[in-house]
Short mmCIF file of C-alpha atoms and ligand atoms in Angstrom, two decimals:
data_model
loop_
_atom_site.label_atom_id
_atom_site.label_comp_id
_atom_site.label_asym_id
_atom_site.label_seq_id
_atom_site.Cartn_x
_atom_site.Cartn_y
_atom_site.Cartn_z
CA MET A 1 23.26 14.21 -7.78
CA ASN A 2 26.67 14.31 -9.52
CA LYS A 3 29.75 15.09 -7.47
CA PRO A 4 31.50 18.32 -8.48
CA SER A 5 34.40 17.71 -10.85
CA ALA A 6 36.89 20.50 -10.21
CA GLY A 7 35.52 23.17 -7.90
CA PHE A 8 35.58 22.74 -4.14
CA ALA A 9 35.62 24.66 -0.88
CA ASP A 10 37.91 24.51 2.15
CA VAL A 11 37.07 26.14 5.46
CA LEU A 12 39.58 27.84 7.72
CA VAL A 13 38.61 28.61 11.32
CA GLY A 14 40.30 29.63 14.56
CA LEU A 15 40.19 26.83 17.14
CA GLN A 16 40.44 28.95 20.28
CA TYR A 17 39.03 32.32 21.42
CA GLY A 18 39.97 34.41 18.37
CA ASP A 19 43.08 36.32 17.34
CA GLU A 20 44.96 33.14 16.38
CA GLY A 21 46.43 34.79 13.28
CA LYS A 22 43.88 33.45 10.77
CA ALA A 23 44.38 36.36 8.37
CA LYS A 24 48.08 35.63 8.00
CA ILE A 25 47.37 32.03 7.03
CA VAL A 26 44.58 33.04 4.62
CA ASP A 27 47.06 35.42 3.05
CA LEU A 28 49.62 32.60 2.84
CA LEU A 29 47.22 30.09 1.27
CA ALA A 30 45.27 32.47 -0.97
CA HIS A 31 47.25 31.66 -4.12
CA ASP A 32 45.68 28.17 -4.12
CA TYR A 33 42.12 29.54 -4.32
CA ASP A 34 40.00 31.69 -6.64
CA ILE A 35 37.51 33.05 -4.13
CA ILE A 36 37.96 33.98 -0.45
CA ALA A 37 34.64 34.18 1.36
CA ARG A 38 33.35 35.16 4.76
CA PHE A 39 30.34 33.49 6.29
CA ASN A 40 29.83 34.94 9.78
CA GLY A 41 30.33 37.99 11.97
CA GLY A 42 30.88 41.56 10.94
CA ALA A 43 33.06 44.48 11.99
CA ASN A 44 33.82 42.64 15.25
CA ALA A 45 36.54 40.75 13.38
CA GLY A 46 39.87 42.50 13.16
CA HIS A 47 42.49 41.17 10.81
CA THR A 48 45.93 42.68 10.67
CA VAL A 49 47.79 41.59 7.56
CA ILE A 50 51.41 42.52 7.05
CA THR A 51 52.07 42.58 3.34
CA PRO A 52 54.64 44.04 0.95
CA HIS A 53 52.22 47.04 0.70
CA GLY A 54 52.48 47.63 4.45
CA GLU A 55 50.25 46.76 7.38
CA ALA A 56 46.49 46.66 6.77
CA LYS A 57 43.83 46.47 9.43
CA LEU A 58 40.66 45.02 7.96
CA LYS A 59 37.36 44.29 9.61
CA GLN A 60 34.83 43.10 7.05
CA ILE A 61 36.67 42.65 3.78
CA PRO A 62 38.17 39.15 3.44
CA SER A 63 41.87 38.93 4.26
CA ALA A 64 43.11 38.05 0.77
CA VAL A 65 42.38 41.52 -0.58
CA PHE A 66 46.04 42.04 -1.42
CA HIS A 67 46.02 39.16 -3.89
CA ALA A 68 44.96 41.18 -6.93
CA ASN A 69 43.11 38.51 -8.89
CA LYS A 70 41.11 36.92 -6.08
CA VAL A 71 37.35 37.33 -5.82
CA LEU A 72 36.12 38.31 -2.35
CA TYR A 73 32.67 37.30 -1.16
CA ILE A 74 30.73 38.27 1.98
CA GLY A 75 28.06 35.65 2.60
CA SER A 76 24.55 36.00 3.97
CA GLY A 77 25.62 34.82 7.45
CA CYS A 78 27.51 38.09 7.95
CA VAL A 79 26.13 41.34 9.32
CA VAL A 80 27.27 44.44 7.45
CA ASN A 81 28.23 47.75 9.01
CA MET A 82 27.98 49.86 5.85
CA VAL A 83 29.65 52.93 7.35
CA LYS A 84 32.74 50.93 8.35
CA LEU A 85 32.71 48.92 5.12
CA ALA A 86 32.61 52.12 3.04
CA ALA A 87 35.58 53.40 5.05
CA GLU A 88 37.52 50.16 4.39
CA ILE A 89 36.75 50.38 0.66
CA LYS A 90 38.02 53.98 0.61
CA THR A 91 41.18 53.12 2.57
CA LEU A 92 41.98 50.36 0.10
CA ALA A 93 41.28 52.69 -2.84
CA ASP A 94 43.79 55.13 -1.33
CA LEU A 95 46.34 52.28 -1.32
CA GLY A 96 45.58 51.81 -5.03
CA ILE A 97 43.45 48.68 -4.53
CA SER A 98 40.12 48.73 -6.34
CA LEU A 99 37.41 46.28 -5.29
CA LYS A 100 35.24 46.79 -8.37
CA GLN A 101 34.27 43.43 -9.87
CA ARG A 102 36.20 41.75 -7.04
CA LEU A 103 34.07 42.29 -3.96
CA PHE A 104 30.59 40.73 -3.89
CA ILE A 105 28.21 40.91 -0.92
CA SER A 106 25.11 38.76 -0.51
CA HIS A 107 21.90 40.81 -0.60
CA ARG A 108 20.69 38.70 2.32
CA CYS A 109 23.22 40.10 4.83
CA SER A 110 21.60 41.91 7.73
CA VAL A 111 22.44 45.57 8.12
CA VAL A 112 24.02 46.81 11.36
CA GLN A 113 22.02 49.92 12.22
CA PRO A 114 23.14 52.78 14.51
CA HIS A 115 20.76 51.69 17.28
CA HIS A 116 22.40 48.22 17.31
CA ILE A 117 25.74 49.84 18.10
CA ALA A 118 24.21 52.09 20.78
CA LEU A 119 22.53 49.10 22.47
CA ASP A 120 25.71 47.03 22.32
CA LEU A 121 27.79 49.83 23.83
CA GLU A 122 25.23 50.16 26.61
CA TYR A 123 24.70 46.50 27.51
CA GLY A 124 27.61 44.57 25.98
CA SER A 125 30.32 45.70 28.41
CA VAL A 126 29.51 42.94 30.93
CA ILE A 127 30.51 40.37 28.31
CA GLY A 128 33.26 42.59 26.93
CA THR A 129 31.82 42.77 23.41
CA THR A 130 33.62 44.71 20.73
CA GLY A 131 30.80 47.28 20.71
CA ASN A 132 30.03 46.78 17.03
CA GLY A 133 26.32 46.08 17.45
CA ILE A 134 26.73 42.43 16.46
CA GLY A 135 24.39 40.87 19.07
CA PRO A 136 21.54 43.37 18.66
CA CYS A 137 21.76 43.08 14.85
CA TYR A 138 21.51 39.27 14.80
CA ALA A 139 18.74 39.52 17.42
CA ASP A 140 16.70 41.94 15.30
CA HIS A 141 17.08 39.63 12.32
CA SER A 142 15.69 36.69 14.29
CA ILE A 143 12.97 38.54 16.17
CA ARG A 144 11.52 39.78 12.86
CA MET A 145 8.98 42.18 14.40
CA LYS A 146 8.92 44.32 17.52
CA GLY A 147 5.25 44.84 18.17
CA HIS A 148 3.78 45.75 14.82
CA ASP A 149 7.05 47.02 13.40
CA ARG A 150 9.84 45.29 11.54
CA SER A 151 13.14 46.33 13.13
CA GLY A 152 15.88 44.50 11.21
CA ILE A 153 16.69 45.09 7.55
CA GLN A 154 18.71 43.15 5.00
CA LEU A 155 20.69 44.67 2.15
CA LYS A 156 17.99 43.34 -0.20
CA ASP A 157 15.51 45.75 1.44
CA LEU A 158 17.77 48.62 0.49
CA CYS A 159 18.06 47.27 -3.07
CA SER A 160 14.31 46.97 -3.58
CA ASP A 161 12.89 49.92 -1.60
CA PRO A 162 15.52 52.15 0.02
CA SER A 163 13.04 54.72 1.24
CA THR A 164 11.04 52.19 3.32
CA ALA A 165 14.26 50.62 4.60
CA PHE A 166 15.68 53.96 5.73
CA THR A 167 12.35 54.76 7.41
CA ILE A 168 12.89 51.64 9.56
CA VAL A 169 16.43 52.82 10.39
CA GLN A 170 15.09 56.25 11.31
CA LYS A 171 12.30 54.83 13.48
CA ASN A 172 14.81 52.66 15.35
CA LEU A 173 17.06 55.67 15.87
CA SER A 174 14.15 57.55 17.45
CA LYS A 175 12.64 54.71 19.49
CA GLU A 176 15.41 52.37 20.60
CA ILE A 177 18.11 54.62 22.03
CA GLN A 178 18.07 55.97 25.62
CA PRO A 179 18.35 58.83 26.42
CA PRO A 180 16.65 59.78 23.13
CA LEU A 181 18.77 61.37 20.42
CA SER A 182 18.09 64.95 19.32
CA ALA A 183 16.55 65.56 15.88
CA SER A 184 19.91 66.70 14.52
CA GLN A 185 21.74 63.63 15.89
CA ILE A 186 19.14 61.40 14.21
CA SER A 187 19.43 63.16 10.89
CA SER A 188 23.23 63.08 10.90
CA ALA A 189 23.30 59.34 11.78
CA LEU A 190 20.81 58.71 8.98
CA ALA A 191 22.80 60.83 6.51
CA GLU A 192 25.94 58.85 7.34
CA ILE A 193 24.38 55.46 6.68
CA GLU A 194 22.66 56.74 3.50
CA ALA A 195 25.99 58.01 2.19
CA ALA A 196 27.61 54.65 2.99
CA TRP A 197 24.87 52.80 1.07
CA GLU A 198 25.65 54.94 -2.02
CA LEU A 199 29.14 53.46 -1.98
CA VAL A 200 28.35 49.91 -0.89
CA ALA A 201 25.33 49.32 -3.19
CA GLU A 202 27.37 48.47 -6.28
CA TYR A 203 28.99 45.49 -4.52
CA VAL A 204 25.73 43.79 -3.53
CA VAL A 205 24.76 40.66 -5.49
CA GLU A 206 21.14 39.53 -5.68
CA ASP A 207 21.95 36.13 -7.12
CA ASP A 208 21.80 33.42 -4.41
CA LEU A 209 23.62 31.03 -6.75
CA PHE A 210 26.62 33.37 -7.05
CA LEU A 211 29.07 30.90 -5.46
CA THR A 212 27.30 27.75 -6.63
CA LYS A 213 27.64 28.71 -10.30
CA ARG A 214 31.31 29.55 -9.93
CA VAL A 215 32.24 26.46 -7.92
CA SER A 216 30.26 24.23 -10.30
CA SER A 217 32.45 25.53 -13.09
CA GLY A 218 35.66 24.88 -11.22
CA ALA A 219 36.28 27.73 -8.79
CA ARG A 220 38.13 26.95 -5.55
CA VAL A 221 36.77 28.69 -2.47
CA LEU A 222 38.44 29.32 0.86
CA PHE A 223 35.94 30.17 3.59
CA GLU A 224 37.49 32.35 6.26
CA GLY A 225 35.91 32.13 9.73
CA ALA A 226 35.59 35.20 11.92
CA GLN A 227 35.84 35.02 15.70
CA SER A 228 36.60 31.40 16.61
CA VAL A 229 34.95 28.15 17.49
CA LEU A 230 35.05 28.63 21.28
CA LEU A 231 33.03 31.84 20.85
CA ASP A 232 30.22 30.06 18.98
CA THR A 233 26.86 31.40 20.08
CA THR A 234 25.55 27.91 20.92
CA PHE A 235 28.60 25.77 21.67
CA GLY A 236 30.50 28.54 23.46
CA GLU A 237 29.81 29.45 27.07
CA GLN A 238 26.76 31.72 27.09
CA PRO A 239 26.70 34.69 27.53
CA TYR A 240 30.45 35.08 26.87
CA VAL A 241 30.18 34.37 23.18
CA THR A 242 29.70 36.19 19.92
CA SER A 243 26.29 36.10 18.24
CA SER A 244 26.98 33.97 15.17
CA ARG A 245 27.81 30.33 14.56
CA THR A 246 31.57 29.98 14.18
CA GLY A 247 32.18 26.27 13.43
CA PRO A 248 33.33 25.16 9.98
CA SER A 249 30.00 23.52 9.08
CA TYR A 250 28.31 26.90 9.29
CA ALA A 251 30.47 28.09 6.37
CA TYR A 252 28.04 26.43 4.00
CA THR A 253 24.93 28.04 5.50
CA GLY A 254 26.38 31.49 6.08
CA GLY A 255 28.56 31.30 2.97
CA ASP A 256 25.77 30.39 0.53
CA LEU A 257 27.12 27.15 -0.93
CA SER A 258 26.03 23.53 -0.72
CA CYS A 259 28.11 21.40 1.69
CA ARG A 260 28.60 18.82 -1.05
CA PHE A 261 31.49 20.98 -2.27
CA HIS A 262 33.39 20.66 1.03
CA ARG A 263 36.94 19.33 0.78
CA LYS A 264 38.73 19.99 4.09
CA SER A 265 38.70 21.99 7.32
CA ILE A 266 41.80 23.88 8.39
CA GLY A 267 42.24 24.96 12.01
CA ILE A 268 44.40 27.80 13.30
CA VAL A 269 45.86 27.60 16.79
CA LYS A 270 47.97 29.99 18.81
CA ALA A 271 50.84 28.39 20.77
CA ILE A 272 50.18 30.68 23.73
CA MET A 273 46.45 31.27 24.06
CA SER A 274 44.68 34.55 24.63
CA ARG A 275 41.14 35.70 25.27
CA VAL A 276 39.53 39.15 25.26
CA GLY A 277 36.37 39.83 27.20
CA ALA A 278 34.94 37.75 30.03
CA GLY A 279 34.29 33.99 30.21
CA SER A 280 36.06 30.82 31.29
CA PHE A 281 39.66 30.23 30.27
CA PRO A 282 41.00 27.17 32.14
CA SER A 283 44.66 27.55 31.14
CA GLU A 284 44.88 31.28 31.97
CA PHE A 285 48.07 32.33 33.79
CA GLY A 286 46.84 33.68 37.11
CA GLY A 287 43.27 32.36 36.67
CA SER A 288 40.51 34.64 37.92
CA ALA A 289 43.06 37.19 39.22
CA SER A 290 44.26 37.67 35.64
CA ALA A 291 40.69 37.89 34.31
CA GLU A 292 39.89 40.56 36.87
CA TYR A 293 43.11 42.46 36.22
CA CYS A 294 42.49 42.53 32.44
CA ASN A 295 38.85 43.45 32.86
CA THR A 296 39.69 46.37 35.18
CA ALA A 297 42.56 47.46 32.95
CA ALA A 298 40.27 47.44 29.89
CA SER A 299 37.61 49.51 31.64
CA ARG A 300 40.22 52.07 32.70
CA TRP A 301 41.83 52.13 29.25
CA ILE A 302 45.08 50.76 30.66
CA GLY A 303 46.79 48.84 27.93
CA ARG A 304 49.95 48.47 25.91
CA GLU A 305 51.48 51.82 26.82
CA GLU A 306 51.19 51.45 30.60
CA GLU A 307 52.33 47.84 30.64
CA SER A 308 55.30 48.57 28.39
CA ARG A 309 56.80 50.50 31.32
CA LEU A 310 56.96 47.32 33.41
CA ASP A 311 60.10 45.17 33.57
CA TYR A 312 59.07 42.16 31.48
CA LEU A 313 62.18 40.16 32.43
CA ALA A 314 61.40 40.50 36.14
CA LEU A 315 57.78 39.52 35.42
CA LEU A 316 58.82 36.41 33.49
CA ARG A 317 61.18 35.38 36.32
CA SER A 318 58.48 35.81 38.94
CA ALA A 319 56.95 32.85 40.79
CA SER A 320 53.48 34.33 40.18
CA PRO A 321 51.61 33.01 37.12
CA LEU A 322 49.79 36.37 36.91
CA ASP A 323 53.15 38.12 36.44
CA ILE A 324 54.31 35.55 33.89
CA GLY A 325 51.13 36.21 31.90
CA LYS A 326 51.84 39.94 32.01
CA GLY A 327 55.43 39.45 30.87
CA ILE A 328 54.26 37.32 27.94
CA ARG A 329 51.57 39.85 27.00
CA ILE A 330 54.08 42.70 26.93
CA GLN A 331 56.63 40.83 24.83
CA ALA A 332 54.13 39.12 22.54
CA GLY A 333 52.14 42.36 22.07
CA GLU A 334 48.87 40.73 23.08
CA TYR A 335 46.56 43.74 23.06
CA GLY A 336 43.23 44.12 21.18
CA THR A 337 43.77 45.23 17.57
CA GLY A 338 41.17 47.98 17.71
CA SER A 339 40.70 48.64 21.42
CA GLY A 340 44.28 48.13 22.68
CA ARG A 341 42.84 46.31 25.72
CA PRO A 342 45.09 43.70 27.33
CA ARG A 343 44.29 40.15 26.27
CA ARG A 344 44.16 37.47 28.94
CA ILE A 345 47.05 35.02 28.45
CA GLY A 346 47.15 31.27 28.97
CA ALA A 347 49.12 28.13 28.21
CA LEU A 348 48.22 26.00 25.20
CA ASP A 349 45.21 23.95 26.30
CA LEU A 350 45.50 20.56 24.61
CA VAL A 351 42.49 19.09 26.43
CA ASN A 352 40.26 21.65 24.81
CA LEU A 353 42.06 21.50 21.46
CA LYS A 354 41.67 17.73 21.20
CA GLU A 355 37.92 17.94 21.76
CA THR A 356 37.56 20.89 19.38
CA VAL A 357 39.47 19.11 16.59
CA ALA A 358 37.36 15.97 17.01
CA PHE A 359 34.04 17.79 17.25
CA HIS A 360 34.62 19.94 14.16
CA GLY A 361 36.42 17.31 12.11
CA ILE A 362 39.51 19.44 11.59
CA ASP A 363 41.81 17.93 8.95
CA GLU A 364 44.96 19.97 9.51
CA VAL A 365 46.30 22.58 11.87
CA PHE A 366 48.62 25.58 11.66
CA ILE A 367 50.21 26.63 14.96
CA ASN A 368 50.98 30.34 15.08
CA ARG A 369 53.09 32.37 17.45
CA CYS A 370 55.65 29.65 18.11
CA ASP A 371 58.28 32.41 18.32
CA SER A 372 56.59 33.62 21.52
CA LEU A 373 57.16 30.20 23.09
CA SER A 374 60.83 31.19 23.42
CA LEU A 375 59.74 33.57 26.23
CA PHE A 376 59.36 30.55 28.49
CA LYS A 377 63.14 30.09 28.33
CA LEU A 378 63.28 33.29 30.43
CA THR A 379 61.05 31.91 33.20
CA ARG A 380 62.39 30.25 36.37
CA ASN A 381 62.36 26.70 35.08
CA GLY A 382 62.82 27.62 31.41
CA LYS A 383 60.14 25.13 30.29
CA ILE A 384 57.06 25.42 28.06
CA PRO A 385 53.84 24.41 29.86
CA THR A 386 50.88 22.79 28.03
CA VAL A 387 47.62 21.76 29.65
CA VAL A 388 46.94 18.02 29.37
CA GLU A 389 44.32 17.37 32.05
CA TYR A 390 41.52 19.16 33.89
CA GLY A 391 40.85 18.65 37.60
CA LYS A 392 38.27 20.15 39.95
CA SER A 393 37.01 23.71 39.55
CA HIS A 394 36.86 26.03 42.59
CA PRO A 395 36.17 28.53 40.90
CA ASP A 396 39.24 28.28 38.65
CA VAL A 397 39.59 24.97 36.88
CA GLU A 398 42.56 23.06 38.31
CA VAL A 399 44.75 22.09 35.38
CA LYS A 400 47.59 19.62 35.06
CA THR A 401 50.40 20.67 32.78
CA MET A 402 53.10 18.83 30.91
CA GLU A 403 56.33 20.74 30.37
CA PHE A 404 58.58 20.79 27.32
CA GLU A 405 62.14 22.04 26.90
CA GLY A 406 62.37 25.75 26.11
CA PHE A 407 64.42 27.21 23.28
CA ASP A 408 66.07 30.56 22.51
CA LEU A 409 64.64 32.90 19.95
CA ALA A 410 68.06 32.86 18.28
CA GLU A 411 67.66 29.14 17.56
CA LEU A 412 64.41 29.92 15.78
CA ASP A 413 65.84 32.86 13.83
CA THR A 414 68.48 30.68 12.25
CA ALA A 415 65.82 28.09 11.48
CA GLN A 416 63.34 30.40 9.75
CA GLY A 417 62.07 28.87 6.56
CA LYS A 418 64.42 25.90 6.96
CA ALA A 419 63.89 23.77 10.02
CA ILE A 420 62.25 23.77 13.39
CA PRO A 421 64.48 23.67 16.52
CA PRO A 422 64.48 20.15 18.01
CA GLN A 423 62.80 21.25 21.28
CA LEU A 424 59.93 22.83 19.33
CA GLU A 425 59.70 19.86 16.98
CA GLN A 426 59.33 17.59 20.01
CA LEU A 427 56.45 19.72 21.32
CA ILE A 428 54.72 19.82 17.94
CA ASP A 429 55.14 16.12 17.47
CA PHE A 430 53.46 15.60 20.85
CA ILE A 431 50.60 17.98 19.96
CA GLU A 432 50.03 16.14 16.70
CA ARG A 433 49.70 12.80 18.46
CA TYR A 434 47.74 14.15 21.45
CA VAL A 435 45.07 15.96 19.42
CA ASP A 436 45.21 13.44 16.56
CA CYS A 437 45.58 15.95 13.75
CA ASP A 438 48.35 16.87 11.30
CA VAL A 439 50.29 20.05 12.06
CA VAL A 440 51.19 21.44 8.64
CA GLY A 441 52.52 24.90 9.47
CA VAL A 442 54.45 26.57 12.24
CA GLY A 443 54.16 30.35 12.54
CA VAL A 444 57.29 32.09 13.79
CA GLY A 445 56.50 35.76 13.19
CA PRO A 446 53.87 38.17 11.87
CA LYS A 447 54.78 38.18 8.17
CA ARG A 448 53.32 35.83 5.55
CA SER A 449 56.82 34.44 5.03
CA ASP A 450 57.24 33.72 8.77
CA ASN A 451 55.75 30.28 8.40
CA ILE A 452 57.61 26.99 8.31
CA SER A 453 55.76 24.33 6.33
CA ARG A 454 55.85 20.97 7.94
CA THR A 455 55.16 17.48 6.79
CA ALA A 456 53.15 15.63 9.39
CA LYS A 457 55.10 12.78 10.97
CA GLY A 458 52.28 10.26 10.93
CA ARG A 459 50.46 9.64 14.15
CA LYS A 460 49.83 5.94 14.24
P1 LIG B 501 30.88 40.60 19.97
O1 LIG B 501 31.18 39.62 18.90
O2 LIG B 501 31.39 42.00 19.66
O3 LIG B 501 29.42 40.61 20.35
O4 LIG B 501 31.68 40.18 21.31
C1 LIG B 501 31.35 38.98 22.01
C2 LIG B 501 32.61 38.32 22.57
O5 LIG B 501 33.40 37.85 21.48
C3 LIG B 501 33.50 39.26 23.37
O6 LIG B 501 34.16 38.54 24.40
C4 LIG B 501 34.52 39.72 22.35
O7 LIG B 501 35.74 40.16 22.93
C5 LIG B 501 34.71 38.44 21.55
N1 LIG B 501 35.17 38.68 20.17
C6 LIG B 501 34.43 39.16 19.16
N2 LIG B 501 35.19 39.26 18.05
C7 LIG B 501 36.41 38.82 18.37
C8 LIG B 501 37.63 38.65 17.63
O8 LIG B 501 37.73 38.92 16.42
N3 LIG B 501 38.69 38.16 18.33
C9 LIG B 501 38.61 37.82 19.65
N4 LIG B 501 37.49 37.96 20.36
C10 LIG B 501 36.40 38.45 19.73
#
C-alpha cells in the first residue's frame, strides 16, 4: 500500500480528567488544518471558546466552528443528541454562522434517545455523570436487542426508514422509563426529536469514505478528543469513567479514517488539575474530604455563587489543603461549564502524566492554565507543588511532592506573548524532562492569543 503523499491526521486529546482547555488549543491550531473532526462522546463534552465573536459554549459541534473555511466532521464513534445539536446549529445561525456544506455527520453515529437521558439521570448520579444519556446510549448500541426488540438506532436508520426508527424511539419511551410517562409526555418527547431530525438530516453523510477520500487528496485533519484519557471506559477506573474510548488511537476507529494517515498526537494538560464527578484523584488538595465536599455541594446545587462569598485569600493562606483547593477553585473559576458544580482541585500529577504520555505515545504537550499557578505565591510557603511519587494508599494515596518557586501574576502579564517568567520556565523544563515529552505551548489565559509558543529545550 502506498503511503499518503500530502494528507495526514493529527490527534489532540486531554491527558487528565477533562476540562484541560482542549477547545482553546484546537481553535489556536485550526488554521493549519482543513478538517476538524470528533471521534467520541456526545453532548457530555462542553467546550467554551472565547473568540472575537464572543464566548461560545459548544457541546457536539467541533471547536473550530469559528474558522469560516474549515470542514467539521462528527465521526461514527460519537453519539448524537439531535435535539441539542439542532439547538447548537440554530444558535450558530443566529450568530451568522452557517454550517451548510461545512458540517458532516457520519450516518453510523448512534442516536441519544429520550429514555437514555432519563435512565442516566436516574442511575448516573453515583458516578456524577453529566446526565446526557451517554452510557445508556452506548450500551444500547452494543446490546443490539433487548428481548426481541432492537433498542438502539443509528442515524442511518433514520435516513433509510424514519417511521420504523421513530417507532423504536416511541416504544423505548413507553417501556424504559419509570414511573411511566403519560401519553402526552410521550408524544411531546417524540415530536421534539422528530423536529430535530428535520434540521439535522441534511448534515448526515452516508459515505463511509468521506474522510478517506479527502485525506487521500491532501486534506489535513485534526481529530479533537472529547472527555480525556483518564476517563477512558476501559483504561479509566470503572465505574468512574465515561462510556467511550478516549485515547488517541481510537480517533481512527471513531473518526472513520485509516491509521496509516496518522502523523502526531498532541496532549493537553492543565497546570492545576481538576476532576468532576467521583473517582480516584491522587493529587487532590484535601483528598477524600475534598471529594466529599464537592460531591455534597454538587448535589445541593452549591457552586460558584456560594463559594464566591468566601475569602479566597484567607483560604489560600490556610494550613488546610482542603481550603487551599477551595481558594484555587474560586480564583481559577473551576466550576462545571454546564452544571456550575464545583470541580475537585489537585496539584499537577507528574507520575500519572509520565505514564499517560508513554502509554499513548504523545508527541507534544500544551500546558494550560499556567496563569493560575501564580495563586500558589499567595499560599504560606509561596511554592508550586507537583506530585512526583506515589506512596501507600489508606484510603487516600500518599503522594510526595516537589516544590517550585512561585511567581506573581504581574510577572506573567508583562511576559504575555513574549517570554515565560524564569520560575515558570524552570518548572516547565523539569516537566519536559520528567515526562519525556516536548512542551510546545504555555497557556496563560482563556483567549486564543493567551498562549506562549515554546521551543522545546531538548531533553537528552
Ligand atoms: P458521562 O460521560 O456523562 O457518562 O459522565 C461520566 C464521567 O465523566 C463523570 O464523572 C463526568 O463528570 C465525566 N465527564 C464527562 N464529560 C466530561 C467532560 O467533558 N469534562 C470533564 N468530565 C467529564
